[in-house]
mmCIF file of C-alpha atoms in Angstrom:
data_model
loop_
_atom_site.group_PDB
_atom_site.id
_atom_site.type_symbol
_atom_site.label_atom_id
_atom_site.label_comp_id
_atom_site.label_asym_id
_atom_site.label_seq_id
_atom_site.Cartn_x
_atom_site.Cartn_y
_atom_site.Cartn_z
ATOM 1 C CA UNK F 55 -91.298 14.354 -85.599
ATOM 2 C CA UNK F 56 -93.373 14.367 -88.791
ATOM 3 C CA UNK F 57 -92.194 11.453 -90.569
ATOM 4 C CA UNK F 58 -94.797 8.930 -90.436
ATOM 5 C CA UNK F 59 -96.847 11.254 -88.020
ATOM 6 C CA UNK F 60 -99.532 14.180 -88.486
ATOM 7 C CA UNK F 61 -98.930 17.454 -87.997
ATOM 8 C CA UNK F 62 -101.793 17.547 -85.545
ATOM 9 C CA UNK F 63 -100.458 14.978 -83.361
ATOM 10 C CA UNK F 64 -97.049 16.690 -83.677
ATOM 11 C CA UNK F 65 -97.582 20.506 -82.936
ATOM 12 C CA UNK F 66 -98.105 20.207 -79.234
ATOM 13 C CA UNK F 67 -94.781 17.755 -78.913
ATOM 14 C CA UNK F 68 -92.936 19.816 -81.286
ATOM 15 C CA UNK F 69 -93.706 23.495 -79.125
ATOM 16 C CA UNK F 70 -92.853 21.229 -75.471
ATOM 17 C CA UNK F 71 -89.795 19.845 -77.044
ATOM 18 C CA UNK F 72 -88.120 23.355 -78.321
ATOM 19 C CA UNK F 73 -89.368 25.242 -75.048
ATOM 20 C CA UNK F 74 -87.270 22.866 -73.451
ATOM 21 C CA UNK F 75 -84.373 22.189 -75.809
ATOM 22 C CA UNK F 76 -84.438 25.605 -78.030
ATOM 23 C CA UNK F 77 -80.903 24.970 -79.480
ATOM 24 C CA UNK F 78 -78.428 21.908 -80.133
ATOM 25 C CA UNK F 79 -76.106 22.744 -77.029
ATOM 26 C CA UNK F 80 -79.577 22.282 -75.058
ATOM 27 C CA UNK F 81 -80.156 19.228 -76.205
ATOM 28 C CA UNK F 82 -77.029 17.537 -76.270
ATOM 29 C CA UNK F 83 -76.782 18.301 -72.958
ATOM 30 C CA UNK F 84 -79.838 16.237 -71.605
ATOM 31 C CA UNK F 85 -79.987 13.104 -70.821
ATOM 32 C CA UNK F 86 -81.796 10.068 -73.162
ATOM 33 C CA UNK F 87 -84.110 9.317 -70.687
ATOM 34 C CA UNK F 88 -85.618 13.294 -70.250
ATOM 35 C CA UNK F 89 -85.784 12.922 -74.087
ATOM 36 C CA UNK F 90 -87.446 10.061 -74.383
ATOM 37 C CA UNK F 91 -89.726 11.111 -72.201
ATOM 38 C CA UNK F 92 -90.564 13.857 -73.851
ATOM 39 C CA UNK F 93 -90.852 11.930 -76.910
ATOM 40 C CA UNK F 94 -93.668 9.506 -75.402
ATOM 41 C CA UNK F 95 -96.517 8.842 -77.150
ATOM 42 C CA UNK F 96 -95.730 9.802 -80.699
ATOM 43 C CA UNK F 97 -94.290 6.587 -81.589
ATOM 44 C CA UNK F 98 -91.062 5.332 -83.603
ATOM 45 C CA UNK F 99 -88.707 6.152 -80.920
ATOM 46 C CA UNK F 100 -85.542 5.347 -82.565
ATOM 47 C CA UNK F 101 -86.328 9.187 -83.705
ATOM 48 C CA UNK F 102 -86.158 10.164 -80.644
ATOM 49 C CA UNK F 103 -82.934 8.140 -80.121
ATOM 50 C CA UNK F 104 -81.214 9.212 -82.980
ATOM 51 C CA UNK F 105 -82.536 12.893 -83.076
ATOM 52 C CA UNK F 106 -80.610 12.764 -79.143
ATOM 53 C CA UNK F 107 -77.314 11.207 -80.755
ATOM 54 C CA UNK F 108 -77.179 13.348 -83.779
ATOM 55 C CA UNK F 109 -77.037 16.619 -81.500
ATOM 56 C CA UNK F 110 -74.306 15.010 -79.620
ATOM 57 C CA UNK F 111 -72.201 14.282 -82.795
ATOM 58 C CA UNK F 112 -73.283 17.838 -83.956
ATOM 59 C CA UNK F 113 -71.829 19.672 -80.532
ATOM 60 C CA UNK F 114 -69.168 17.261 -80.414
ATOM 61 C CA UNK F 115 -67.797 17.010 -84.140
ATOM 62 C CA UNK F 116 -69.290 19.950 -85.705
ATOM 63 C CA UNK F 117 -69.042 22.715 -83.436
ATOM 64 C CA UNK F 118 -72.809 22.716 -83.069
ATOM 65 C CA UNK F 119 -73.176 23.652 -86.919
ATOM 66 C CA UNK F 120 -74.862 21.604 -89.825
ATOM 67 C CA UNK F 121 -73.079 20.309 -92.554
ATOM 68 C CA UNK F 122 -73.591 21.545 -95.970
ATOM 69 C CA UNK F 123 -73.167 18.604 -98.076
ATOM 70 C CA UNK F 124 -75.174 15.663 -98.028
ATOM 71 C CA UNK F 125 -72.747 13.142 -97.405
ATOM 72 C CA UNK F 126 -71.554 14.985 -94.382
ATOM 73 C CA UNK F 127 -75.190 14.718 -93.378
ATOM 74 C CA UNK F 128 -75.783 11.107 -93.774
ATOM 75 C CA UNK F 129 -72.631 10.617 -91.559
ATOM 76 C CA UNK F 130 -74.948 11.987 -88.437
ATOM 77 C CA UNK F 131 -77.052 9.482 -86.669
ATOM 78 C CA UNK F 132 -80.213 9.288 -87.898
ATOM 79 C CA UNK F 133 -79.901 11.550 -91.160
ATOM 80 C CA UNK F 134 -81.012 9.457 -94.302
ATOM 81 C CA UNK F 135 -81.210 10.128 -98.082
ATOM 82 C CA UNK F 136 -84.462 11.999 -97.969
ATOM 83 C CA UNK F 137 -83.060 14.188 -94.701
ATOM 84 C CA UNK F 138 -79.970 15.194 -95.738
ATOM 85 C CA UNK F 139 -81.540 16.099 -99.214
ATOM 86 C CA UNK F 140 -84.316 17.873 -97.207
ATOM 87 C CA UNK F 141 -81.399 20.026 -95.448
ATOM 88 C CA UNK F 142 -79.293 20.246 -97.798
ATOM 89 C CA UNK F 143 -82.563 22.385 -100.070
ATOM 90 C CA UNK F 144 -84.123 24.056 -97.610
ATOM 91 C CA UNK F 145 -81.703 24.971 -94.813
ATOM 92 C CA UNK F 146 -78.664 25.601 -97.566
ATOM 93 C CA UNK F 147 -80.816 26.255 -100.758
ATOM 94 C CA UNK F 148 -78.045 24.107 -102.256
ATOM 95 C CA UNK F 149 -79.698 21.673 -105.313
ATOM 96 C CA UNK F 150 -80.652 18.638 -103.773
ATOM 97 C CA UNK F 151 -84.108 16.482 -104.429
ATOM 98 C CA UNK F 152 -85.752 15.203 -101.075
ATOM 99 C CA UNK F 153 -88.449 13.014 -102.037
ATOM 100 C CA UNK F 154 -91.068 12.178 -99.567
ATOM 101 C CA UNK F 155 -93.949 10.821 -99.021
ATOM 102 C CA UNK F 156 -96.188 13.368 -101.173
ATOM 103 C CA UNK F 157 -93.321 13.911 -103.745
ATOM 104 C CA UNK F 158 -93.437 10.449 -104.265
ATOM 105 C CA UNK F 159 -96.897 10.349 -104.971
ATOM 106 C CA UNK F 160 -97.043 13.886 -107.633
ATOM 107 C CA UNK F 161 -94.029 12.085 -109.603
ATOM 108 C CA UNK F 162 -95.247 8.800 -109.557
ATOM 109 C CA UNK F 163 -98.909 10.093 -111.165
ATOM 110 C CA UNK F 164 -97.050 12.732 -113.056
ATOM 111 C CA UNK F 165 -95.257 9.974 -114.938
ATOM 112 C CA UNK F 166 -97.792 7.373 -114.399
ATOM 113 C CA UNK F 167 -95.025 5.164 -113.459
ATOM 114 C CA UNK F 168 -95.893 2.064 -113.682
ATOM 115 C CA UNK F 169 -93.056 -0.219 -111.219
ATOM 116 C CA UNK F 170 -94.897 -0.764 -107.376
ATOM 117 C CA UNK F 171 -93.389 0.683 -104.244
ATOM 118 C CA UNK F 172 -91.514 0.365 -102.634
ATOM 119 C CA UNK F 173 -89.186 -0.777 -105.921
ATOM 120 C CA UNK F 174 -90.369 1.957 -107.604
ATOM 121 C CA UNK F 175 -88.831 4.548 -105.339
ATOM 122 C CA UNK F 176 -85.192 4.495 -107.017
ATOM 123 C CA UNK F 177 -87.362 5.633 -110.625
ATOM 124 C CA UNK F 178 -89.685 8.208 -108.658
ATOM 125 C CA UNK F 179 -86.756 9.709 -107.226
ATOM 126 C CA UNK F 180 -83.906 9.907 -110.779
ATOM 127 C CA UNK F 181 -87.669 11.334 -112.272
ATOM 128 C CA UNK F 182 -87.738 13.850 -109.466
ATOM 129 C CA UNK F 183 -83.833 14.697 -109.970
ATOM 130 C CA UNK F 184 -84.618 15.882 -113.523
ATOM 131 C CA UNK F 185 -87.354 18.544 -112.009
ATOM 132 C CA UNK F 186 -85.048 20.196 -109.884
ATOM 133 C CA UNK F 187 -83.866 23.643 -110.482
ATOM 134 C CA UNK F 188 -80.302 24.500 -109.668
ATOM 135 C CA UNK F 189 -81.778 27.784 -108.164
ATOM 136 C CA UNK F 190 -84.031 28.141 -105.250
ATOM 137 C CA UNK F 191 -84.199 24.262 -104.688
ATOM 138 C CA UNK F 192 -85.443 24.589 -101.264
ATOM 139 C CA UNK F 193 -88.674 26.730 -102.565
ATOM 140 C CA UNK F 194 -89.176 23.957 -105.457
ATOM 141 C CA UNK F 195 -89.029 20.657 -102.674
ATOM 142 C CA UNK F 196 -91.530 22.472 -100.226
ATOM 143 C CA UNK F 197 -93.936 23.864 -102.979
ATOM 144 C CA UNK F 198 -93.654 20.185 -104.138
ATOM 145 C CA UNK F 199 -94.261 18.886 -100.948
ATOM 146 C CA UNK F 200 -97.615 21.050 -100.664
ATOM 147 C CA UNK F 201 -98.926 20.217 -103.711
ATOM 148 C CA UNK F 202 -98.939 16.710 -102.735
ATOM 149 C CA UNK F 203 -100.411 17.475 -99.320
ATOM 150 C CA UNK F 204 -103.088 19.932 -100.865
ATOM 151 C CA UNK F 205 -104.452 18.931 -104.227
ATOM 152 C CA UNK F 206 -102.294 15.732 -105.101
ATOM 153 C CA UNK F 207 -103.643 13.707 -101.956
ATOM 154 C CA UNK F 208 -103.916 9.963 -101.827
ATOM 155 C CA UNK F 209 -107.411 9.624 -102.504
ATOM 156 C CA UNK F 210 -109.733 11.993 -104.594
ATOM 157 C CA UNK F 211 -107.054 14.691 -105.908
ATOM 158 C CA UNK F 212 -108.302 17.805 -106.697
ATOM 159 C CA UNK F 213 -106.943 17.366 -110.290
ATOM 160 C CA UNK F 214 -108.729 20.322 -111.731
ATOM 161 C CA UNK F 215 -106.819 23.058 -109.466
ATOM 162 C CA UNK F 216 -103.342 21.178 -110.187
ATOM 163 C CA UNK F 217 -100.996 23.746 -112.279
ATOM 164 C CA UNK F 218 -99.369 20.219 -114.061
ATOM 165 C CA UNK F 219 -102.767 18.685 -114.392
ATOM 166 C CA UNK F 220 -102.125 19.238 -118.658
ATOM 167 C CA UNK F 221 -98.798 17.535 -118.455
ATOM 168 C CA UNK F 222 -99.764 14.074 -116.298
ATOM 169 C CA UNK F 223 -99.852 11.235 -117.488
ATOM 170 C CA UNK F 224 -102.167 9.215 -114.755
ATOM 171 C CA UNK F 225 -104.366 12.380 -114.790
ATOM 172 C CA UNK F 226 -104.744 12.418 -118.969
ATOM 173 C CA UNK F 227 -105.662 8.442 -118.757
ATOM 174 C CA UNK F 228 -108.088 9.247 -116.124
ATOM 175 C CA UNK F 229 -106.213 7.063 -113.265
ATOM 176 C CA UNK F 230 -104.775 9.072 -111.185
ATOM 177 C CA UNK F 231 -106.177 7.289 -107.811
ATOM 178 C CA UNK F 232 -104.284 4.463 -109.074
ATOM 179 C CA UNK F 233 -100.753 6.004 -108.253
ATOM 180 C CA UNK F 234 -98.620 5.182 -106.635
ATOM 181 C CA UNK F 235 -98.906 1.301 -107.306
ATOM 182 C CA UNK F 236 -97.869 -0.517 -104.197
ATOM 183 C CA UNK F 237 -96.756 -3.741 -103.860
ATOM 184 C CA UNK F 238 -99.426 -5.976 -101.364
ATOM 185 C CA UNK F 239 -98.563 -5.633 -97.786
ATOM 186 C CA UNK F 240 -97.567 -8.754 -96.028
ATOM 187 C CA UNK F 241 -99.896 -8.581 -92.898
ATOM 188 C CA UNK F 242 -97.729 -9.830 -89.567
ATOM 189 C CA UNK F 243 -98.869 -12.381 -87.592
ATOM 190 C CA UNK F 244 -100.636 -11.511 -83.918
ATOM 191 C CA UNK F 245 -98.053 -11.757 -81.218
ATOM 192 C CA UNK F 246 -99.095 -12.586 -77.314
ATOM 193 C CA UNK F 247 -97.502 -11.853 -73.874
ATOM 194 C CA UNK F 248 -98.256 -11.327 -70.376
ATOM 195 C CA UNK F 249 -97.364 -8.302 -68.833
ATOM 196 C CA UNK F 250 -97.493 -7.591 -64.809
ATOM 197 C CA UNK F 251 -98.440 -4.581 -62.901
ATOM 198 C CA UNK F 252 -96.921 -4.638 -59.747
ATOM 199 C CA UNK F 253 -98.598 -1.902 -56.925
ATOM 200 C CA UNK F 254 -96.977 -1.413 -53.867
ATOM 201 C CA UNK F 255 -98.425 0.183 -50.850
ATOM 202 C CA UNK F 256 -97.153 3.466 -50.934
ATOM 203 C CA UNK F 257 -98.755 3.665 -54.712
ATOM 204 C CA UNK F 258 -95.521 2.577 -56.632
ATOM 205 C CA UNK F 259 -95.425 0.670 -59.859
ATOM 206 C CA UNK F 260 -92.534 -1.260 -60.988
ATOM 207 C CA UNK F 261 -90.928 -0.460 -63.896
ATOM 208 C CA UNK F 262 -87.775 -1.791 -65.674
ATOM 209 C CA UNK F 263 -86.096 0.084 -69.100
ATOM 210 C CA UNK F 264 -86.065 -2.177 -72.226
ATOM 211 C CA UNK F 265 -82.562 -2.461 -73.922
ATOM 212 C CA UNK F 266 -81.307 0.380 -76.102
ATOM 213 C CA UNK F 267 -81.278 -0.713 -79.117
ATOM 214 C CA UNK F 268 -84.868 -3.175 -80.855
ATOM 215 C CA UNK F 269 -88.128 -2.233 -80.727
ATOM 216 C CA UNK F 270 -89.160 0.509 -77.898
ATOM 217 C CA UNK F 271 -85.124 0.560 -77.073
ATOM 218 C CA UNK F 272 -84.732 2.585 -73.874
ATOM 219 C CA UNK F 273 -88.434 3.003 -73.125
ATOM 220 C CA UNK F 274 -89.737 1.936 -69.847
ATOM 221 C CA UNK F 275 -92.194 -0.782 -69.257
ATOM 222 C CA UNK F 276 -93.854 -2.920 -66.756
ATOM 223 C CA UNK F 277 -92.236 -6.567 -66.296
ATOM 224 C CA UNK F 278 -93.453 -8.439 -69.666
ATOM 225 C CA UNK F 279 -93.026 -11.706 -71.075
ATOM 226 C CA UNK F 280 -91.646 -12.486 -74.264
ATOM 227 C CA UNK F 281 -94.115 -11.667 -77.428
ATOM 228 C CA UNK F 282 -94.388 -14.339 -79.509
ATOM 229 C CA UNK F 283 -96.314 -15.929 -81.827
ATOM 230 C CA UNK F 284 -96.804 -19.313 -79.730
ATOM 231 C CA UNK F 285 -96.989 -17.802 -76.585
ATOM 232 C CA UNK F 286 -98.222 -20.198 -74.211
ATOM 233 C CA UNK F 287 -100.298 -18.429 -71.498
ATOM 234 C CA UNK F 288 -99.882 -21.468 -68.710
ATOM 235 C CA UNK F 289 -96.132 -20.673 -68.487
ATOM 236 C CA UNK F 290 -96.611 -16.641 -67.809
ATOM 237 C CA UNK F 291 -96.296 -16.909 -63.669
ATOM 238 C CA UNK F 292 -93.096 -18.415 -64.819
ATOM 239 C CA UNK F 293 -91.847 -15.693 -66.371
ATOM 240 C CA UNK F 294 -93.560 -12.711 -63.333
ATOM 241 C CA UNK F 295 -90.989 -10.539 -61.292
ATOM 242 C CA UNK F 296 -90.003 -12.118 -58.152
ATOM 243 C CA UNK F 297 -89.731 -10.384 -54.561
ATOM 244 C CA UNK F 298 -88.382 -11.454 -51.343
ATOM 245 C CA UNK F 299 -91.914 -11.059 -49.035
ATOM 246 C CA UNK F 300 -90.864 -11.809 -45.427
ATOM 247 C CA UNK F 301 -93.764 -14.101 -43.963
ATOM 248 C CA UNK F 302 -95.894 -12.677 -41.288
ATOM 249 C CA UNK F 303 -94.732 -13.338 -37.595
ATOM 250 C CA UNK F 304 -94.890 -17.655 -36.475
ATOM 251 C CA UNK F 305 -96.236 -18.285 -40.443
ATOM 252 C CA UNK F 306 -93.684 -21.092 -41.617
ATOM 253 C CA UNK F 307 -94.252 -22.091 -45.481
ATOM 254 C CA UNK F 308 -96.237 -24.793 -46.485
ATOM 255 C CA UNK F 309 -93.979 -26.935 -48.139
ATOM 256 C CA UNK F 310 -90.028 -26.375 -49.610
ATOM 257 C CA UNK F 311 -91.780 -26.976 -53.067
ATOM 258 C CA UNK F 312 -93.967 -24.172 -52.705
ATOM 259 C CA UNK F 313 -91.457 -21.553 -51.941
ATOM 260 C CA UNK F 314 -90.655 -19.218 -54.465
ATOM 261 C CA UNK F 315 -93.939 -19.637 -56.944
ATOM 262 C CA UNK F 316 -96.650 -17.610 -57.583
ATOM 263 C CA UNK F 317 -99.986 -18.490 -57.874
ATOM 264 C CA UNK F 318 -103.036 -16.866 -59.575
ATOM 265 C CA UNK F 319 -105.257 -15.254 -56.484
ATOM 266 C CA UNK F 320 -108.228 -17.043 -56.799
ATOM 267 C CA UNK F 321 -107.886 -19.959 -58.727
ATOM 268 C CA UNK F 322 -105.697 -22.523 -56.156
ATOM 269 C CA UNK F 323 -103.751 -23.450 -59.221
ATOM 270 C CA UNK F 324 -100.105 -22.785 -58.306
ATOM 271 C CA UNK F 325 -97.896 -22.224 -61.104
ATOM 272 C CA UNK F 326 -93.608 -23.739 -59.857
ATOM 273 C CA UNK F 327 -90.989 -21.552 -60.108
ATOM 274 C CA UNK F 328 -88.300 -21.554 -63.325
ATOM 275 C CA UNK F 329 -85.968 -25.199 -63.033
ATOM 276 C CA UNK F 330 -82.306 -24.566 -62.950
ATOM 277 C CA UNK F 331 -79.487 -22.472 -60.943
ATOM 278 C CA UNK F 332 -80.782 -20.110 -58.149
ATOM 279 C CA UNK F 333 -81.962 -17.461 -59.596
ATOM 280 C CA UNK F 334 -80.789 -13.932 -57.369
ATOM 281 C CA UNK F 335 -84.439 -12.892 -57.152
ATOM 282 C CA UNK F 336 -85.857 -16.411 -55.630
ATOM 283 C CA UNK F 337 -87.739 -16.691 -53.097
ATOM 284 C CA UNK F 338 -85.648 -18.828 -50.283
ATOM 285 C CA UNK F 339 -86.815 -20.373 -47.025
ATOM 286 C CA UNK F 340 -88.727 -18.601 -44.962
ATOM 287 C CA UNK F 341 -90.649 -16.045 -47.209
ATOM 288 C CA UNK F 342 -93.890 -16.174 -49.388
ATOM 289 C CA UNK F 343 -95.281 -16.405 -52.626
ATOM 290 C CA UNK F 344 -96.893 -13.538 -54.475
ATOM 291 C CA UNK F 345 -100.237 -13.709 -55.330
ATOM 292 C CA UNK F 346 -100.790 -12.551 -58.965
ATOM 293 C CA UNK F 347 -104.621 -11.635 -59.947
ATOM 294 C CA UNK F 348 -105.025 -11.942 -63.955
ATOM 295 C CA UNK F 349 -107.168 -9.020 -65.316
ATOM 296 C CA UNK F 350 -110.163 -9.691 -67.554
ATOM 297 C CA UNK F 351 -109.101 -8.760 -71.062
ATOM 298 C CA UNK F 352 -106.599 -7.960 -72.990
ATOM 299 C CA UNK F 353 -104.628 -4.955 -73.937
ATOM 300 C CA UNK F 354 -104.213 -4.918 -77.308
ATOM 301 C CA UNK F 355 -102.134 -2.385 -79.775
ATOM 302 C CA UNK F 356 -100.395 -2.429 -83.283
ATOM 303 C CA UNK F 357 -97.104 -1.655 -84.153
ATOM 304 C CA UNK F 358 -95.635 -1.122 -87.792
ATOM 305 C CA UNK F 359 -95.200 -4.661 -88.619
ATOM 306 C CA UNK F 360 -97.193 -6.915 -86.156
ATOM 307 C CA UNK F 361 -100.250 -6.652 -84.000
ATOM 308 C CA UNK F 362 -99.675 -7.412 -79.972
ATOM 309 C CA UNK F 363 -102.194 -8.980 -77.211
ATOM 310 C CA UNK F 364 -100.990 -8.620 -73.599
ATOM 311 C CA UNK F 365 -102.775 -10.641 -70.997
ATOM 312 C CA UNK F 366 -102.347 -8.347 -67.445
ATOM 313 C CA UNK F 367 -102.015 -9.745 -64.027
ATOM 314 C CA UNK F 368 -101.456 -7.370 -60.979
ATOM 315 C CA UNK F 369 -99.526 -7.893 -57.158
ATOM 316 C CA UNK F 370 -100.192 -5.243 -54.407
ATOM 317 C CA UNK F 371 -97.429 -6.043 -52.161
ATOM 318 C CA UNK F 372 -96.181 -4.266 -48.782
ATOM 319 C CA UNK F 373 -94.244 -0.640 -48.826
ATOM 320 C CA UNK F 374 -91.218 -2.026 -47.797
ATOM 321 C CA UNK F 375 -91.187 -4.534 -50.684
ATOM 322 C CA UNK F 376 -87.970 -3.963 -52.550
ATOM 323 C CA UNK F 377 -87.400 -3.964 -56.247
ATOM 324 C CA UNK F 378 -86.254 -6.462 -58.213
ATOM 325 C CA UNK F 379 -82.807 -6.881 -59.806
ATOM 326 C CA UNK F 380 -82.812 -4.812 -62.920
ATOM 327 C CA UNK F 381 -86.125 -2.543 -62.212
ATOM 328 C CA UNK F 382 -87.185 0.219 -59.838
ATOM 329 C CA UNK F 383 -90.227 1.527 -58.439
ATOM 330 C CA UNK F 384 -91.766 4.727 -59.421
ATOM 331 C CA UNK F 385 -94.676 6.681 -57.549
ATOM 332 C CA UNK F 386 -98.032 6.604 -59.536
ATOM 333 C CA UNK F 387 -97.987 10.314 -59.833
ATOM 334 C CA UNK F 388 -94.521 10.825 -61.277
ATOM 335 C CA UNK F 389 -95.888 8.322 -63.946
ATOM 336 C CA UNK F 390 -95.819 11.103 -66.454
ATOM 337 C CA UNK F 391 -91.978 11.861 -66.205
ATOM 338 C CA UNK F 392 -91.063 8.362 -67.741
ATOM 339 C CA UNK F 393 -90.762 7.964 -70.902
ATOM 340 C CA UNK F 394 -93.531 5.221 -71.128
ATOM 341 C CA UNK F 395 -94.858 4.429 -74.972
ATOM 342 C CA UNK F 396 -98.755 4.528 -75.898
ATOM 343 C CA UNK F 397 -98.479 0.754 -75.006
ATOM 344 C CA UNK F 398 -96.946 0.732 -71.661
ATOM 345 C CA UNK F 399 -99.694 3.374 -70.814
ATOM 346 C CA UNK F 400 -102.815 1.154 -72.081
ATOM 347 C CA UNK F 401 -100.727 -2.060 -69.718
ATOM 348 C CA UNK F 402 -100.233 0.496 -66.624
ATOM 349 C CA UNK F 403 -103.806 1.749 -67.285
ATOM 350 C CA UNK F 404 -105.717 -1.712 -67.272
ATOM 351 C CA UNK F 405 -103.072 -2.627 -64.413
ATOM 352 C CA UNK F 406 -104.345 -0.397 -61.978
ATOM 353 C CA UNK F 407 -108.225 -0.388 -62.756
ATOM 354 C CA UNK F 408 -110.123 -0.887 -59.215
#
């Protein structure tokens, strides 16, 4: 849970998630979903993912024991150099060299080297190998890991209370703010979609789960468009869930070309259905369009590598509307159970604004 998140955003997930799960038998034995659940709102959840498959392969393979070695380790899903290394020390006391985020930044300034990340990482860590004593290697990584927390922090280290402040480099020449060099970041270009909150009478939202494996894999989410870089906002409608809406007693449709459309509540502009084969969802003879309301603003959010814009539009449709091939509806007030990330909530949020 703490890589690339705080401890203070971790410790109330991290006490929830072993009250529930307090051994690897526990958690092997739940399902993705409950864990991804649990897992919503910290981000990255291809921890989650992996943290769920590794106890699987652990009860399965391993007799619900670690591994000693580090290449067993790296076997498991989701176990990488620095956490089988991290294991290997601390849980084993066996001499290993995990090199994280603040051990990479105390070796890096202790030998003012010079070669920006993240190329630099293969010196910082055969630097960091050197260090390591064969005994008590687990005492050595952590003390290393709070020195770099405590005194050795990314801006303004406390240089004067560091016990190797005589013997570094960056700190003798005076420029130790200046390591770790890093490489500029390559700044990803805005992406834009639509997404659509869909409320039914009974106060249910539609939701669908996103494929296992990408970005968000196995999350749930409202209906979305594609987000891309050219997103073309005049197509969305296109691209909204579609429902099969009975029409009210002696209403016939207004024309075959209308049936199975939507159109933007409000604005008269109606916006034709997708060209091709039937599609299983469309509309057919006899039944009505939805009418889709687009929300002012947009919800915006940032992932690791690109920013997103999501243009909302929201449907209230009857109680006895069903769902969709592919999604489900879920009652506002089990909301919490799903395993929705920070952006779904923002989208279901602004959705369902009076």
């Amino acid at each position: 849970m703490l890589q690339q998140t705080t401890v203070k955003a971790v410790a109330p997930y991290y006490a929830r998630f072993l009250a529930r799960w307090p051994d690897l038998n526990a958690l092997a034995a739940a399902s993705l979903n409950e864990v991804l659940a649990a897992w919503a709102g910290l981000g990255y959840y291809a921890r989650a993912r992996n943290l769920h498959a590794c106890a699987r392969a652990l009860v399965e393979q391993h007799g619900a024991q670690f591994p000693a070695s580090e290449g067993a380790l790296r076997e498991l899903p989701g176990i990488g150099a620095y956490t089988a290394a991290a294991i290997v020390a601390i849980a084993f006391d066996h001499r290993a060299t995990p090199v994280d985020g603040n051990i990479e930044r105390v070796i890096a300034r202790l030998y003012a080297l010079g070669t920006p990340l993240p190329a630099g990482k293969v010196e910082i860590e055969r630097q960091a190998r050197t260090l390591t004593p064969a005994a008590r290697a687990g005492d050595f990584a952590q003390a290393l890991m709070d020195l770099g927390a405590t005194i050795c922090t990314p801006k303004k280290p406390a240089c004067a209370l560091c016990p190797w402040n005589d013997a570094c480099v960056a700190h003798a020449r005076g420029e130790a703010d200046l390591f770790p060099i890093r490489a500029p970041k390559r700044e990803g270009q805005l992406r834009r979609g639509a997404a659509f909150v869909v409320r039914r009478a009974d106060n249910c939202v539609l939701l669908r789960t996103r494929p296992a494996r990408g970005l968000l894999g196995g999350m749930s989410e409202v209906p979305t468009t594609a987000w891309t870089a050219d997103f073309d906002e005049a197509t969305a409608l296109s691209h909204a869930p579609r429902f099969h809406l009975p029409l009210p007693d002696g209403e016939r449709p207004a024309s075959a070309d209308a049936v199975g459309g939507s159109r933007v509540k409000g604005s008269g502009r109606q916006v034709p259905s997708n060209t091709g084969p039937p599609h299983p969802d469309r509309l057919s003879d006899g039944e009505r369009e939805v009418a889709w309301r687009r929300l002012p603003g947009v919800v915006r959010h940032v992932f690791t590598h690109f920013p997103l814009e999501l243009t909302v539009y929201r449907a209230e449709l009857p109680r006895q509307t069903a769902a969709p091939t592919g999604t489900r509806w879920i009652a506002i007030a089990q909301l919490g159970e799903e395993a929705l990330p920070s952006l779904m909530r923002k989208v279901v949020a602004h959705g369902l604004e009076r």
